[in-house]
Coordinates of C-alpha atoms in Angstrom, one line a residue:
X1 CA 0.0 0.0 0.0
X2 CA 2.8 2.4 0.9
X3 CA 4.6 1.5 -2.4
X4 CA 1.5 2.4 -4.3
X5 CA 1.2 5.7 -2.6
X6 CA 4.8 6.5 -3.1
X7 CA 4.5 5.9 -6.9
X8 CA 1.2 7.6 -7.3
X9 CA 1.9 10.7 -5.2
X10 CA 0.3 13.1 -7.8
X11 CA -3.1 11.4 -7.1
X12 CA -2.6 11.7 -3.3
X13 CA -1.8 15.4 -3.7
X14 CA -4.8 15.7 -6.0
X15 CA -7.2 14.3 -3.4
X16 CA -5.7 16.4 -0.6
X17 CA -6.1 19.6 -2.6
X18 CA -9.6 18.5 -3.7
X19 CA -10.6 17.9 -0.1
X20 CA -9.2 21.0 1.3
X21 CA -10.8 23.2 -1.5
X22 CA -14.3 21.6 -1.0
X23 CA -14.0 21.9 2.8
X24 CA -13.0 25.6 2.5
X25 CA -16.0 26.4 0.2
X26 CA -18.5 24.5 2.5
X27 CA -17.2 25.4 6.0
X28 CA -15.9 29.0 5.8
X29 CA -18.2 31.9 6.2
X30 CA -15.6 34.4 4.9
X31 CA -16.0 35.1 1.1
X32 CA -12.3 35.5 0.5
X33 CA -11.6 32.1 2.1
X34 CA -14.4 30.6 -0.1
X35 CA -12.6 32.1 -3.1
X36 CA -9.3 30.6 -2.0
X37 CA -11.0 27.3 -1.6
X38 CA -12.4 27.4 -5.2
X39 CA -8.9 28.2 -6.4
X40 CA -7.5 25.1 -4.6
X41 CA -10.3 23.0 -6.0
X42 CA -9.4 24.3 -9.5
X43 CA -5.7 23.4 -8.9
X44 CA -6.7 19.9 -8.0
X45 CA -8.6 19.5 -11.2
X46 CA -5.6 20.9 -13.2
X47 CA -3.3 18.3 -11.5
X48 CA -5.8 15.6 -12.3
X49 CA -5.7 16.4 -16.0
X50 CA -1.9 16.5 -16.1
X51 CA -1.5 13.3 -14.0
X52 CA -3.9 11.4 -16.3
X53 CA -2.0 12.6 -19.4
X54 CA 1.4 11.4 -18.2
X55 CA 2.8 8.7 -20.5
X56 CA 5.7 6.6 -19.1
X57 CA 8.6 7.1 -21.5
X58 CA 6.6 9.3 -23.8
X59 CA 8.0 12.0 -26.0
X60 CA 6.7 15.2 -27.4
X61 CA 4.6 14.8 -30.5
X62 CA 6.9 17.2 -32.4
X63 CA 10.0 15.0 -32.1
X64 CA 9.8 11.8 -34.2
X65 CA 10.2 8.8 -31.9
X66 CA 9.7 5.1 -32.0
X67 CA 8.1 4.9 -28.5
X68 CA 4.9 6.2 -27.1
X69 CA 3.9 9.8 -27.7
X70 CA 2.3 12.1 -25.1
X71 CA -0.9 13.9 -26.2
X72 CA -0.7 17.7 -26.1
X73 CA -4.4 18.1 -25.7
X74 CA -4.6 17.8 -21.8
X75 CA -1.9 20.5 -21.5
X76 CA -3.8 22.8 -23.8
X77 CA -7.0 22.2 -21.9
X78 CA -5.2 23.0 -18.6
X79 CA -3.6 26.1 -20.0
X80 CA -7.1 27.4 -21.1
X81 CA -8.6 26.4 -17.7
X82 CA -5.8 28.3 -15.9
X83 CA -6.6 31.5 -17.8
X84 CA -10.3 31.1 -17.1
X85 CA -9.5 30.4 -13.5
X86 CA -7.4 33.5 -13.1
X87 CA -10.2 35.6 -14.8
X88 CA -12.8 34.1 -12.4
X89 CA -10.6 34.8 -9.4
X90 CA -10.1 38.4 -10.5
X91 CA -13.8 38.9 -11.0
X92 CA -14.5 37.2 -7.6
X93 CA -12.0 39.5 -5.8
X94 CA -13.6 42.5 -7.5
X95 CA -17.0 41.5 -6.3
X96 CA -15.6 40.8 -2.8
X97 CA -14.1 44.3 -2.7
X98 CA -17.4 45.8 -3.9
X99 CA -19.4 43.8 -1.2
X100 CA -17.0 44.9 1.5
X101 CA -17.3 48.5 0.5
X102 CA -21.1 48.3 0.4
X103 CA -21.8 46.2 3.5
X104 CA -18.6 46.5 5.6
X105 CA -18.3 42.7 6.1
X106 CA -17.3 39.6 4.2
X107 CA -19.1 37.0 6.5
X108 CA -21.8 35.2 4.7
X109 CA -24.2 34.9 7.6
X110 CA -23.9 38.7 8.4
X111 CA -24.5 39.5 4.7
X112 CA -27.7 37.4 4.8
X113 CA -29.0 39.2 7.9
X114 CA -28.3 42.6 6.3
X115 CA -29.9 41.6 3.0
X116 CA -33.0 40.2 4.9
X117 CA -33.4 43.6 6.6
X118 CA -33.4 45.6 3.4

C-alpha cells in the first residue's frame, strides 16, 4: 500500500487539494476564504488532467520517436482552464471588494442578515 502511494503521489496530492478546497468552500463563512477554496479546487482539477495525461517514457509529438507519444491536448485544456480560473478569481475578488465597501463585512451569515433587513 505504501509503495502504491509512493509511486502515485500526484493522485494523493490531488485528493488532498480537492478535499481542502471543498472543505473551505463549504465550511468557511468568509467570502475571501471561499474564493481561495475554489482556487484550490481548480488546482486539484488541473493536477488531475496533467496526471492522467502522463505517459511513461513518452516523448513530445513534435519530435519523431519510436516509442509512445504524449498527447498535447490535456496540456492545452489545462492552460485554457488556468486562464479562465485567473479571470474568475479576479472577478470574484472585485466582487468581494465591492461587497465589503457596500456592507462592511465579508461574512456570509452577516450578509444574509443585512440583505434580509433591506
